[in-house]
Amino acid sequence: MDMMTRIAALTADCLASTWPDAEGLPAAEEIRGLLAVPPDPNMGDYAFPVFRLAKALRMAPPKIAQTLADAWKDENIARVEAVNGYLNFFLNRLNFARETLNTVLLAGDQYGASDIGAGKTVCLDYSSINIAKRFSVGHLSTTMLGHSLKRIYDFLGYTTVGINHLGDWGTQFGKMLCAYKMWGNEADVEKGGVNELLRLYVKFHEEAEKDPSLDDQGRAWFKKIEDNDEEAMRLFSWFKELTLRDTAKVYDLLGVTFDSYAGESFYIDKMAPVIDDLRAKGLLTISEGASVVDLSEDDMPPCLILRSDGASLYHTRDLAAAIYRQNTYHFDKCLYVVAYQQDLHFRQLFRVLEKMGYEWAKNCVHVSFGMISFEGQALSTRKGNIIYLEDLLEQAIQKSLAIIEEKSPNLPNKEEVARQVGIGAVVYADLSNNRIKDIDFSWDRALNFDGETGPYVQYTHARCCSVLRKAAELSLPEADLSALEDDEAQALLRLLSRFPDVIREAADRYEPSMITRAVTDIAQAYNKFYYEHRILGDDLAATAARVALTRATRNVIKRGLWLVGIEAPERM
Ligand code: ARG
C-alpha cells in the first residue's frame, strides 16, 4: 500500500473513532482523493484539508484539524500538525525510506506488477494498417498507444490479444489488380514493393479519367476477389505479403508485435449470420436500396450494413469482427485504438451491438487520440504531405548517432545505442501528452537531451547504471538509511512509491502518457538528488544507502520505459 492510501485509511479510522456517531463522513477512498502534496515541504509531506468535514461535524475546520492532529498516531508519521484547517503530515523519513526501498528492491523488475487481471482477457485492436499503402506517421500513435497498453495490461496480469485489423478489403483492390494486369509485371512489383503498387494505382486513376470503362473492369476484378477466383486471390495475397514485408521493418524497429493479423477480409465469410441476425431482430431497414440500422433515436446517422448492390461495408465487417472476438477470446474488454476521426463509426458500431442484445457491447471501448503534425505542418495524403514512418525513424537514428558521436565518441556500441535513442525520442514524443491532444513533432524538441524527452530519461537511466557499475567495485557496509532523510531523496522515494498506482491508473484511463510523465518526474528527481548529494562519498554506509536508492530508481525507470515501448541503454 502506498503512503497516501495508508494515510487515507488511518485518517478514516481516526475520524470514526473520534466521532463514532457522526454521519456523512468521507470514506478512505474519498480522503485519498483529497490528500495533496504541499508545494512547500515545511507544510509537511502530505496535507489533508478538513473543510469537507465541517458540515457533518458542525465544527470549525481549525478545531477539527486540531482534534484530529491530537488523536492521530502511526509509527510512519513523525508528527501531524494542524494549520488553518489543514492537517499536515510529516513522514517518519527513515521508516519511509526503509519501507520504500525494501518494497522496490525486493520486487526487482516485477515492482508494480500485479495479478488484478488474472483470468481476464483484453483484446486490443491497434496499428491496423491498410494494404498497398506505406506505413506513414499517421499510423504511429495507434501503433505505439496499442503496443504500450498491451504491455501495461500484460504487466497487470491480464491475458492480452494484440490484433492488427488489416484494411484488406474494398473496391480499390479490384482497381489495383486491374492496373497490374494492364501495366505491371512481376519483377517490378517484387522490386518496387508497395511503391510500385501505388504507382500502378495512380496510373489507373489517370487512365480512368480518359477511359471510364476502366472502372467497370476494376469492379469486375473486385468481383473476382469476392468470388474467390484463383488468379485474383493469388495476386491479392501477394500484394498483401508485399505490404506486410514492407511494414515488418517498421515493426521490427519499434519492437511491436501482434497475436493476430485477422483483417477485414477475414470476416467476409462471417458476415452472413450477422446480417441474418440483424434481420431476425428487426433491426434492418431499407433506405434507397441499401440495408441500414436506423439510429435516429440515438441522434446518429444510420449504420450502413449492405450497399444496394449487396456489398458489405466497413461497419458490417467490424460488426462481424466484434462478435468473432467475443466468441473466440471471450474478452472482458475490447479496445479499439483508432484516431478520433472515427468517433462516430465506433459509437454507431457499439450502439448496433447493444441493439442486437449483446450485453458485452459496453465492454467495447474506442481509445481515441489526436492528430500528429510535423514541425507545424499538418500531414495530409491529399496535399501530398506524407511522412513515411520508416524514413522518420531512420532519420531519428542518424541524428542520434551524430549527437552520440559528439557527446561520447568512445562509446563501444554507438550504432545500437543510436537506434535505441532515436526510436526512443520518437516514441516518447508520441506518448508524452494526453492521447486526445494533437501533437506537433519537432526534431529539436524530441532530441533535446536536457528537456522532457526520451533521450533525457534514457540518459538518466544510463547515469544510474554508471553509478552502479562504479559502486560494484567498492565493498560497501550495511546501508545507513538516515542518509536518505533529505528533501531530494525523499521526493524521489515518494515518486518511486507511487509507481504501482500510476500503472494501474494508466490502465484504467488507457493513458500511457501517465507512465511517460512518471518516469520523467523520477528522472528529474534523481538528477536533482544526484547534483545535491555525493552518491559515492567517503561515508560508506551513506554511500550504500544512496546506491540502493540509485538501484531502485534504475529499476523503475527501466520498467517504466519498457511499459511505453522505449528501450533503456546502459551506457550513452
Ligand atoms: N484500417 C483503419 C485505418 O487505417 C483502422 C481500422 C481500425 N480498426 C477497426 N476495427 N475498425 O483507418
Coordinates of C-alpha atoms and ligand atoms in Angstrom, one line a residue:
M1 CA 0.0 0.0 0.0
D2 CA 1.4 3.4 -0.8
M3 CA 1.8 6.1 1.8
M4 CA -1.2 8.2 0.6
T5 CA -3.6 5.2 0.7
R6 CA -2.3 4.4 4.1
I7 CA -2.7 7.9 5.5
A8 CA -6.2 8.0 4.0
A9 CA -7.1 4.7 5.7
L10 CA -5.7 5.8 9.0
T11 CA -7.4 9.2 8.8
A12 CA -10.7 7.4 8.1
D13 CA -10.2 5.2 11.2
C14 CA -9.2 8.2 13.3
L15 CA -12.4 10.1 12.2
A16 CA -14.6 7.1 13.0
S17 CA -13.1 6.6 16.5
T18 CA -13.1 10.3 17.4
W19 CA -16.7 10.9 16.2
P20 CA -18.4 7.5 16.3
D21 CA -21.9 8.9 15.9
A22 CA -21.3 11.4 13.1
E23 CA -22.9 10.8 9.8
G24 CA -21.7 11.7 6.3
L25 CA -18.0 11.5 7.0
P26 CA -15.9 10.7 4.0
A27 CA -14.6 7.1 3.5
A28 CA -10.9 6.3 3.0
E29 CA -11.2 6.5 -0.8
E30 CA -12.6 10.0 -0.8
I31 CA -9.9 11.1 1.7
R32 CA -7.3 9.6 -0.6
G33 CA -8.6 11.9 -3.3
L34 CA -8.4 15.0 -1.1
L35 CA -4.8 14.4 0.1
A36 CA -2.3 16.7 -1.5
V37 CA 1.5 17.1 -1.6
P38 CA 2.1 20.6 -0.4
P39 CA 4.4 22.6 -2.7
D40 CA 6.4 23.8 0.4
P41 CA 8.0 20.9 2.3
N42 CA 7.6 23.0 5.5
M43 CA 3.9 22.3 5.2
G44 CA 4.5 18.6 5.5
D45 CA 4.9 15.7 3.1
Y46 CA 1.2 15.4 2.7
A47 CA -1.7 17.6 3.6
F48 CA -5.4 16.9 4.2
P49 CA -7.9 19.8 4.0
V50 CA -10.6 19.2 6.6
F51 CA -13.1 21.7 5.3
R52 CA -15.2 19.0 3.8
L53 CA -15.9 17.7 7.3
A54 CA -17.2 20.9 8.8
K55 CA -20.8 20.3 7.9
A56 CA -21.0 16.7 9.1
L57 CA -19.3 17.6 12.4
R58 CA -20.8 21.1 12.8
M59 CA -17.5 22.3 13.9
A60 CA -15.0 24.9 12.6
P61 CA -12.2 23.5 10.4
P62 CA -9.3 24.6 12.6
K63 CA -10.9 22.9 15.6
I64 CA -11.4 19.7 13.6
A65 CA -7.8 19.8 12.4
Q66 CA -6.5 20.2 15.9
T67 CA -8.7 17.4 17.3
L68 CA -7.5 15.0 14.6
A69 CA -3.9 16.1 15.0
D70 CA -4.1 15.2 18.7
A71 CA -5.7 11.9 18.1
W72 CA -3.5 10.7 15.2
K73 CA -0.9 8.1 15.8
D74 CA 1.2 5.9 13.5
E75 CA 4.9 4.9 13.5
N76 CA 5.3 6.0 9.9
I77 CA 4.3 9.6 10.7
A78 CA 6.8 11.6 12.7
R79 CA 4.2 14.3 13.5
V80 CA 0.9 15.8 12.5
E81 CA 0.3 19.5 12.6
A82 CA -3.0 21.4 12.4
V83 CA -2.6 24.6 10.4
N84 CA -5.6 26.7 9.2
G85 CA -7.9 23.8 8.6
Y86 CA -5.2 21.6 7.1
L87 CA -3.8 18.5 8.7
N88 CA -0.1 18.4 7.7
F89 CA 1.6 15.1 7.9
F90 CA 5.4 14.8 8.3
L91 CA 6.6 11.4 7.5
N92 CA 9.0 9.5 9.6
R93 CA 11.5 9.8 6.8
L94 CA 13.7 6.9 8.0
N95 CA 10.8 4.5 8.1
F96 CA 9.6 5.7 4.7
A97 CA 13.0 5.2 3.1
R98 CA 13.3 1.8 4.6
E99 CA 9.9 0.6 3.6
T100 CA 10.0 2.0 0.0
L101 CA 13.4 0.7 -0.7
N102 CA 12.6 -2.7 0.7
T103 CA 9.4 -2.9 -1.4
V104 CA 11.0 -1.7 -4.7
L105 CA 14.2 -3.8 -4.4
L106 CA 12.6 -7.0 -3.2
A107 CA 10.2 -6.9 -6.1
G108 CA 13.1 -6.4 -8.5
D109 CA 12.0 -6.0 -12.1
Q110 CA 8.4 -7.0 -11.0
Y111 CA 7.9 -3.9 -9.0
G112 CA 4.4 -2.6 -10.0
A113 CA 3.3 -5.9 -11.5
S114 CA 0.0 -7.2 -10.3
D115 CA -2.5 -10.1 -10.7
I116 CA -5.6 -7.9 -10.8
G117 CA -6.0 -9.0 -14.4
A118 CA -5.7 -12.7 -13.7
G119 CA -8.3 -14.7 -15.6
K120 CA -9.4 -11.6 -17.6
T121 CA -8.8 -11.0 -21.3
V122 CA -8.3 -7.7 -23.1
C123 CA -8.4 -7.6 -26.9
L124 CA -6.5 -4.6 -28.4
D125 CA -7.1 -3.5 -32.0
Y126 CA -4.2 -1.3 -32.9
S127 CA -2.0 -0.2 -35.8
S128 CA -4.5 -1.8 -38.2
I129 CA -2.7 -0.6 -41.3
N130 CA -4.0 -0.7 -44.8
I131 CA -2.8 -3.0 -47.6
A132 CA -1.0 -1.5 -50.5
K133 CA -0.3 1.7 -48.6
R134 CA 3.0 2.6 -47.0
F135 CA 3.3 2.9 -43.2
S136 CA 3.1 6.6 -42.6
V137 CA 3.5 8.7 -39.5
G138 CA -0.3 8.9 -39.4
H139 CA -0.3 5.3 -38.0
L140 CA 2.4 5.9 -35.4
S141 CA 0.1 6.8 -32.5
T142 CA -2.3 3.9 -32.9
T143 CA 0.7 1.6 -33.1
M144 CA 2.6 2.9 -30.0
L145 CA -0.5 3.5 -27.9
G146 CA -1.8 0.0 -28.6
H147 CA 1.6 -1.6 -28.0
S148 CA 2.1 0.3 -24.7
L149 CA -1.4 -0.6 -23.5
K150 CA -0.8 -4.2 -24.3
R151 CA 2.4 -4.2 -22.2
I152 CA 0.6 -2.4 -19.4
Y153 CA -2.2 -4.9 -19.3
D154 CA 0.2 -7.8 -19.5
F155 CA 2.1 -6.4 -16.6
L156 CA -1.1 -6.2 -14.6
G157 CA -1.8 -9.9 -15.2
Y158 CA -4.4 -9.7 -17.9
T159 CA -4.3 -12.0 -20.9
T160 CA -3.9 -9.8 -23.9
V161 CA -4.7 -10.3 -27.6
G162 CA -3.0 -7.8 -29.9
I163 CA -4.9 -7.6 -33.2
N164 CA -3.7 -5.9 -36.4
H165 CA -7.1 -5.4 -38.1
L166 CA -5.7 -5.1 -41.6
G167 CA -7.5 -2.9 -44.0
D168 CA -7.5 -5.5 -46.8
W169 CA -11.0 -5.3 -48.3
G170 CA -12.5 -2.8 -50.7
T171 CA -13.1 -2.0 -54.3
Q172 CA -9.7 -0.2 -54.6
F173 CA -8.1 -3.6 -54.6
G174 CA -10.0 -4.6 -57.8
K175 CA -8.6 -1.4 -59.4
M176 CA -5.1 -2.3 -58.3
L177 CA -5.4 -5.8 -59.8
C178 CA -6.7 -4.4 -63.0
A179 CA -3.9 -1.9 -63.2
Y180 CA -1.3 -4.6 -62.5
K181 CA -2.8 -6.8 -65.3
M182 CA -2.6 -3.9 -67.8
W183 CA 0.7 -2.2 -67.0
G184 CA 2.5 -4.1 -64.3
N185 CA 4.9 -7.1 -64.2
E186 CA 6.1 -9.4 -61.5
A187 CA 9.8 -8.3 -61.5
D188 CA 8.9 -4.6 -61.0
V189 CA 6.4 -5.3 -58.2
E190 CA 8.8 -7.6 -56.4
K191 CA 11.5 -4.9 -56.6
G192 CA 9.4 -1.8 -56.0
G193 CA 7.0 -3.3 -53.4
V194 CA 4.3 -1.0 -52.2
N195 CA 5.7 2.0 -54.1
E196 CA 5.2 0.2 -57.4
L197 CA 1.7 -0.8 -56.4
L198 CA 0.9 2.8 -55.6
R199 CA 2.4 3.9 -58.9
L200 CA 0.0 1.4 -60.7
Y201 CA -2.9 2.6 -58.6
V202 CA -2.3 6.3 -59.5
K203 CA -1.9 5.4 -63.2
F204 CA -5.2 3.6 -63.0
H205 CA -7.0 6.8 -61.9
E206 CA -5.3 8.9 -64.5
E207 CA -6.3 6.5 -67.3
A208 CA -9.8 6.1 -65.9
E209 CA -10.3 9.8 -66.3
K210 CA -9.8 9.3 -70.1
D211 CA -11.5 5.9 -70.3
P212 CA -14.3 5.4 -67.8
S213 CA -14.7 1.8 -68.9
L214 CA -11.7 1.0 -66.8
D215 CA -13.8 1.5 -63.7
D216 CA -16.1 -1.4 -64.9
Q217 CA -13.0 -3.5 -65.3
G218 CA -11.8 -2.6 -61.8
R219 CA -15.2 -3.6 -60.4
A220 CA -15.0 -6.9 -62.4
W221 CA -11.7 -7.6 -60.8
F222 CA -13.1 -6.9 -57.3
K223 CA -15.9 -9.2 -58.1
K224 CA -13.3 -11.9 -58.8
I225 CA -11.8 -11.3 -55.4
E226 CA -15.2 -11.6 -53.8
D227 CA -15.8 -14.8 -55.8
N228 CA -12.5 -16.3 -54.6
D229 CA -11.2 -16.5 -58.2
E230 CA -7.9 -18.3 -58.3
E231 CA -5.8 -15.8 -60.1
A232 CA -7.3 -12.8 -58.3
M233 CA -6.7 -14.3 -55.0
R234 CA -3.1 -15.3 -55.8
L235 CA -2.3 -11.7 -56.8
F236 CA -4.2 -10.2 -53.9
S237 CA -2.4 -12.4 -51.4
W238 CA 0.9 -11.4 -53.0
F239 CA 0.1 -7.7 -52.7
K240 CA -0.7 -8.3 -49.0
E241 CA 2.5 -10.1 -48.4
L242 CA 4.5 -7.3 -50.0
T243 CA 2.8 -4.7 -47.8
L244 CA 3.5 -6.8 -44.7
R245 CA 7.1 -7.3 -45.7
D246 CA 7.4 -3.5 -46.0
T247 CA 5.8 -2.8 -42.6
A248 CA 7.7 -5.6 -40.9
K249 CA 10.8 -3.3 -41.0
V250 CA 9.0 -0.6 -39.1
Y251 CA 7.5 -3.1 -36.6
D252 CA 11.0 -4.5 -36.0
L253 CA 12.5 -1.1 -35.3
L254 CA 9.7 -0.3 -32.9
G255 CA 9.7 -3.7 -31.3
V256 CA 5.9 -4.1 -31.9
T257 CA 4.3 -7.5 -32.3
F258 CA 0.8 -8.9 -32.8
D259 CA -1.0 -12.0 -31.9
S260 CA -3.4 -11.8 -34.9
Y261 CA -3.4 -10.3 -38.3
A262 CA -7.0 -11.1 -38.9
G263 CA -8.1 -8.1 -41.0
E264 CA -11.3 -7.0 -42.8
S265 CA -11.2 -9.8 -45.4
F266 CA -11.0 -12.4 -42.7
Y267 CA -14.7 -11.6 -41.8
I268 CA -16.1 -11.8 -45.3
D269 CA -17.4 -15.3 -44.8
K270 CA -18.5 -14.5 -41.2
M271 CA -20.9 -11.7 -42.1
A272 CA -24.0 -13.7 -43.3
P273 CA -25.1 -14.9 -39.9
V274 CA -24.7 -11.4 -38.5
I275 CA -26.9 -10.0 -41.3
D276 CA -29.4 -12.7 -40.7
D277 CA -29.4 -11.9 -37.0
L278 CA -29.9 -8.2 -37.6
R279 CA -32.8 -9.0 -39.9
A280 CA -34.4 -11.5 -37.5
K281 CA -34.2 -8.9 -34.7
G282 CA -36.0 -6.5 -36.9
L283 CA -33.1 -4.0 -36.9
L284 CA -32.6 -3.8 -40.7
T285 CA -34.5 -1.2 -42.8
I286 CA -34.1 -0.4 -46.4
S287 CA -33.1 3.1 -47.4
E288 CA -32.6 4.0 -51.0
G289 CA -31.9 0.3 -51.8
A290 CA -29.3 -0.1 -49.0
S291 CA -29.8 -2.0 -45.8
V292 CA -29.2 0.1 -42.7
V293 CA -29.8 0.1 -39.0
D294 CA -31.7 3.2 -38.1
L295 CA -30.1 5.1 -35.2
S296 CA -32.1 8.3 -35.3
E297 CA -33.3 7.7 -31.7
D298 CA -29.7 8.0 -30.7
D299 CA -29.2 11.1 -32.8
M300 CA -26.8 9.3 -35.1
P301 CA -26.9 8.8 -38.9
P302 CA -28.0 5.2 -39.9
C303 CA -25.4 2.5 -39.8
L304 CA -24.8 1.1 -43.3
I305 CA -24.8 -2.7 -43.5
L306 CA -25.3 -3.6 -47.1
R307 CA -25.0 -1.4 -50.2
S308 CA -27.7 -1.5 -52.8
D309 CA -25.5 -3.9 -54.9
G310 CA -25.2 -6.2 -51.8
A311 CA -21.6 -5.3 -51.0
S312 CA -20.6 -5.2 -47.3
L313 CA -19.2 -2.1 -45.6
Y314 CA -16.6 -1.1 -43.1
H315 CA -19.3 -1.3 -40.3
T316 CA -20.5 -4.8 -41.5
R317 CA -17.0 -6.2 -41.2
D318 CA -16.5 -4.5 -37.8
L319 CA -19.7 -6.0 -36.5
A320 CA -18.6 -9.5 -37.6
A321 CA -15.2 -8.8 -36.1
A322 CA -16.5 -7.8 -32.7
I323 CA -18.8 -10.8 -32.4
Y324 CA -16.0 -13.1 -33.6
R325 CA -13.6 -11.7 -31.0
Q326 CA -16.2 -12.1 -28.2
N327 CA -16.9 -15.7 -29.3
T328 CA -13.2 -16.6 -29.7
Y329 CA -11.5 -14.8 -26.9
H330 CA -14.4 -14.1 -24.5
F331 CA -12.9 -10.7 -23.9
D332 CA -13.6 -8.7 -20.8
K333 CA -12.7 -5.6 -22.7
C334 CA -12.1 -4.9 -26.4
L335 CA -10.1 -1.7 -27.1
Y336 CA -10.1 0.0 -30.5
V337 CA -7.1 2.3 -30.6
V338 CA -8.1 4.5 -33.5
A339 CA -7.9 8.3 -34.2
Y340 CA -10.8 10.5 -33.1
Q341 CA -11.9 10.9 -36.8
Q342 CA -13.6 7.5 -36.4
D343 CA -15.5 8.5 -33.2
L344 CA -18.9 8.3 -35.0
H345 CA -18.0 5.0 -36.6
F346 CA -17.4 3.4 -33.2
R347 CA -20.3 5.0 -31.5
Q348 CA -22.6 3.6 -34.2
L349 CA -20.9 0.2 -34.0
F350 CA -21.2 -0.2 -30.3
R351 CA -24.8 1.0 -30.4
V352 CA -25.8 -1.5 -33.0
L353 CA -24.1 -4.3 -31.0
E354 CA -26.2 -3.1 -28.0
K355 CA -29.4 -3.1 -30.0
M356 CA -28.6 -6.7 -31.1
G357 CA -28.8 -7.5 -27.4
Y358 CA -25.1 -8.1 -26.7
E359 CA -24.5 -7.3 -23.1
W360 CA -20.8 -7.2 -23.7
A361 CA -21.1 -4.2 -26.1
K362 CA -20.5 -2.0 -23.0
N363 CA -17.0 -3.5 -22.8
C364 CA -16.0 -2.2 -26.2
V365 CA -14.0 1.0 -25.9
H366 CA -12.9 3.4 -28.5
V367 CA -9.5 4.6 -27.3
S368 CA -9.2 7.7 -29.5
F369 CA -6.4 10.1 -29.9
G370 CA -5.5 13.3 -31.6
M371 CA -3.6 14.2 -34.8
I372 CA 0.1 14.4 -35.3
S373 CA 1.6 17.3 -37.3
F374 CA 5.2 17.7 -38.2
E375 CA 7.2 20.9 -37.5
G376 CA 4.0 22.8 -37.5
Q377 CA 2.7 21.2 -40.8
A378 CA -0.4 19.1 -40.9
L379 CA 0.2 15.7 -42.6
S380 CA -2.2 15.1 -45.4
T381 CA -2.3 12.4 -48.1
R382 CA -4.4 14.7 -50.2
K383 CA -1.9 17.6 -50.1
G384 CA 1.0 15.2 -50.7
N385 CA 2.5 16.0 -47.3
I386 CA 3.1 12.4 -46.2
I387 CA 6.0 11.3 -44.0
Y388 CA 6.8 7.6 -44.1
L389 CA 7.5 6.2 -40.7
E390 CA 10.5 4.2 -41.8
D391 CA 12.1 7.4 -43.1
L392 CA 11.3 9.3 -39.9
L393 CA 12.8 6.5 -37.7
E394 CA 15.9 6.2 -39.9
Q395 CA 16.4 10.0 -39.6
A396 CA 15.9 9.9 -35.9
I397 CA 18.6 7.2 -35.7
Q398 CA 21.0 9.1 -37.8
K399 CA 20.5 12.3 -35.9
S400 CA 21.0 10.5 -32.6
L401 CA 24.2 8.9 -33.9
A402 CA 25.5 12.4 -34.8
I403 CA 24.8 13.6 -31.2
I404 CA 26.4 10.5 -29.7
E405 CA 29.5 10.8 -31.9
E406 CA 29.8 14.3 -30.5
K407 CA 29.0 13.6 -26.8
S408 CA 30.5 10.2 -26.3
P409 CA 32.9 9.4 -29.1
N410 CA 34.3 6.4 -27.2
L411 CA 31.0 4.6 -26.6
P412 CA 31.5 1.0 -27.8
N413 CA 28.2 0.1 -29.5
K414 CA 27.3 3.5 -30.9
E415 CA 25.0 2.2 -33.7
E416 CA 22.9 0.1 -31.3
V417 CA 22.6 3.0 -28.8
A418 CA 21.7 5.4 -31.6
R419 CA 18.9 3.1 -32.7
Q420 CA 17.6 2.9 -29.1
V421 CA 17.8 6.6 -28.6
G422 CA 16.4 7.7 -32.0
I423 CA 13.4 5.4 -31.7
G424 CA 13.0 6.4 -28.0
A425 CA 12.9 10.1 -28.9
V426 CA 10.1 9.5 -31.5
V427 CA 8.1 7.2 -29.2
Y428 CA 8.4 9.5 -26.2
A429 CA 7.2 12.5 -28.3
D430 CA 4.2 10.4 -29.3
L431 CA 3.3 9.2 -25.8
S432 CA 4.2 12.2 -23.7
N433 CA 0.9 14.0 -23.8
N434 CA -2.7 13.1 -23.1
R435 CA -3.6 10.9 -26.0
I436 CA -6.6 13.1 -27.1
K437 CA -4.4 16.1 -27.6
D438 CA -3.0 16.9 -31.0
I439 CA 0.8 16.6 -31.2
D440 CA 3.3 18.6 -33.1
F441 CA 6.5 16.7 -33.7
S442 CA 9.7 18.7 -33.8
W443 CA 13.3 17.4 -34.1
D444 CA 14.7 19.9 -31.7
R445 CA 12.2 19.1 -29.0
A446 CA 12.3 15.3 -29.4
L447 CA 16.1 15.0 -29.4
N448 CA 17.0 17.5 -26.7
F449 CA 19.0 15.6 -24.1
D450 CA 18.0 18.1 -21.4
G451 CA 14.3 18.6 -21.9
E452 CA 11.4 16.4 -21.1
T453 CA 12.4 13.8 -23.7
G454 CA 13.1 10.2 -24.3
P455 CA 16.9 10.7 -24.5
Y456 CA 16.8 12.6 -21.2
V457 CA 15.1 9.8 -19.4
Q458 CA 17.3 7.2 -21.1
Y459 CA 20.4 9.3 -20.2
T460 CA 19.3 9.3 -16.5
H461 CA 18.9 5.6 -16.6
A462 CA 22.4 5.2 -18.1
R463 CA 23.7 7.6 -15.3
C464 CA 22.2 5.2 -12.7
C465 CA 23.8 2.3 -14.4
S466 CA 27.1 4.0 -14.4
V467 CA 26.8 4.8 -10.6
L468 CA 26.0 1.1 -10.0
R469 CA 29.0 -0.1 -12.0
K470 CA 31.3 2.1 -10.0
A471 CA 29.7 1.0 -6.8
A472 CA 30.2 -2.6 -7.7
E473 CA 33.9 -2.1 -7.3
L474 CA 33.5 -0.8 -3.7
S475 CA 32.9 -3.1 -0.8
L476 CA 30.1 -1.4 1.0
P477 CA 28.9 -2.0 4.5
E478 CA 25.2 -2.2 5.5
A479 CA 23.4 0.9 4.4
D480 CA 22.7 3.8 6.8
L481 CA 19.3 4.9 5.6
S482 CA 19.3 8.1 7.6
A483 CA 21.4 9.4 4.7
L484 CA 18.1 9.4 2.8
E485 CA 16.2 11.8 5.0
D486 CA 17.0 14.9 3.0
D487 CA 14.3 16.5 0.8
E488 CA 15.8 15.4 -2.5
A489 CA 16.0 11.7 -1.6
Q490 CA 12.5 11.9 0.0
A491 CA 11.0 13.5 -3.1
L492 CA 12.4 10.7 -5.2
L493 CA 11.3 8.0 -2.8
R494 CA 7.8 9.4 -2.9
L495 CA 7.7 9.1 -6.7
L496 CA 9.0 5.6 -6.6
S497 CA 6.4 4.5 -4.1
R498 CA 3.6 5.8 -6.3
F499 CA 4.7 3.9 -9.4
P500 CA 2.4 0.9 -9.0
D501 CA -0.6 3.2 -8.7
V502 CA 0.5 5.1 -11.8
I503 CA 0.5 1.9 -13.8
R504 CA -3.0 0.9 -12.6
E505 CA -4.3 4.4 -13.3
A506 CA -2.7 4.4 -16.8
A507 CA -4.6 1.1 -17.5
D508 CA -7.9 2.4 -16.1
R509 CA -7.7 5.5 -18.3
Y510 CA -6.0 3.9 -21.3
E511 CA -3.4 6.6 -20.9
P512 CA 0.3 5.5 -21.3
S513 CA 1.3 9.2 -21.0
M514 CA 0.8 8.9 -17.3
I515 CA 3.7 6.5 -17.2
T516 CA 5.8 8.7 -19.5
R517 CA 5.1 11.5 -17.1
A518 CA 6.0 9.4 -14.1
V519 CA 9.4 8.3 -15.5
T520 CA 10.2 11.8 -16.4
D521 CA 9.4 13.1 -12.9
I522 CA 11.6 10.3 -11.5
A523 CA 14.5 11.1 -13.8
Q524 CA 14.3 14.8 -12.8
A525 CA 14.1 14.0 -9.1
Y526 CA 17.0 11.6 -9.4
N527 CA 19.2 14.2 -11.2
K528 CA 18.3 16.7 -8.5
F529 CA 19.4 14.2 -5.9
Y530 CA 22.5 13.4 -7.8
Y531 CA 23.6 17.1 -8.0
E532 CA 22.8 17.9 -4.4
H533 CA 24.5 14.9 -2.8
R534 CA 27.6 12.9 -3.5
I535 CA 26.4 9.4 -4.2
L536 CA 29.8 7.7 -3.9
G537 CA 31.3 9.5 -0.9
D538 CA 33.7 8.9 2.0
D539 CA 31.0 7.7 4.3
L540 CA 30.5 4.2 3.0
A541 CA 27.3 3.5 5.0
A542 CA 25.7 6.6 3.5
T543 CA 27.1 5.6 0.1
A544 CA 25.4 2.2 0.4
A545 CA 22.1 3.9 1.1
R546 CA 22.4 6.2 -1.9
V547 CA 23.5 3.3 -4.1
A548 CA 20.4 1.4 -3.0
L549 CA 18.2 4.4 -4.0
T550 CA 20.0 4.6 -7.3
R551 CA 19.3 0.9 -7.9
A552 CA 15.6 1.3 -7.1
T553 CA 15.5 4.3 -9.5
R554 CA 17.2 2.4 -12.2
N555 CA 14.8 -0.5 -11.9
V556 CA 11.7 1.8 -12.0
I557 CA 12.9 3.9 -14.9
K558 CA 13.8 0.8 -16.9
R559 CA 10.4 -0.8 -16.3
G560 CA 8.5 2.5 -16.9
L561 CA 10.3 3.0 -20.3
W562 CA 9.5 -0.6 -21.2
L563 CA 5.9 -0.1 -20.5
V564 CA 5.7 2.7 -23.1
G565 CA 7.8 0.8 -25.6
I566 CA 11.2 2.5 -25.1
E567 CA 14.5 0.7 -24.6
A568 CA 16.9 1.7 -21.9
P569 CA 20.6 1.5 -22.9
E570 CA 23.0 1.0 -20.1
R571 CA 25.6 3.4 -21.5
M572 CA 25.1 6.5 -23.6
Ligands
ARG1 N1 -7.5 0.5 -41.1 C1 -8.2 1.6 -40.5 C2 -7.5 2.9 -40.7 O1 -6.3 2.8 -41.1 C3 -8.3 1.4 -39.0 C4 -9.0 0.2 -38.5 C5 -9.3 0.2 -37.1 N2 -9.9 -1.0 -36.5 C6 -11.2 -1.3 -36.7 N3 -11.6 -2.5 -36.2 N4 -12.1 -0.6 -37.4 O2 -8.1 3.9 -40.6

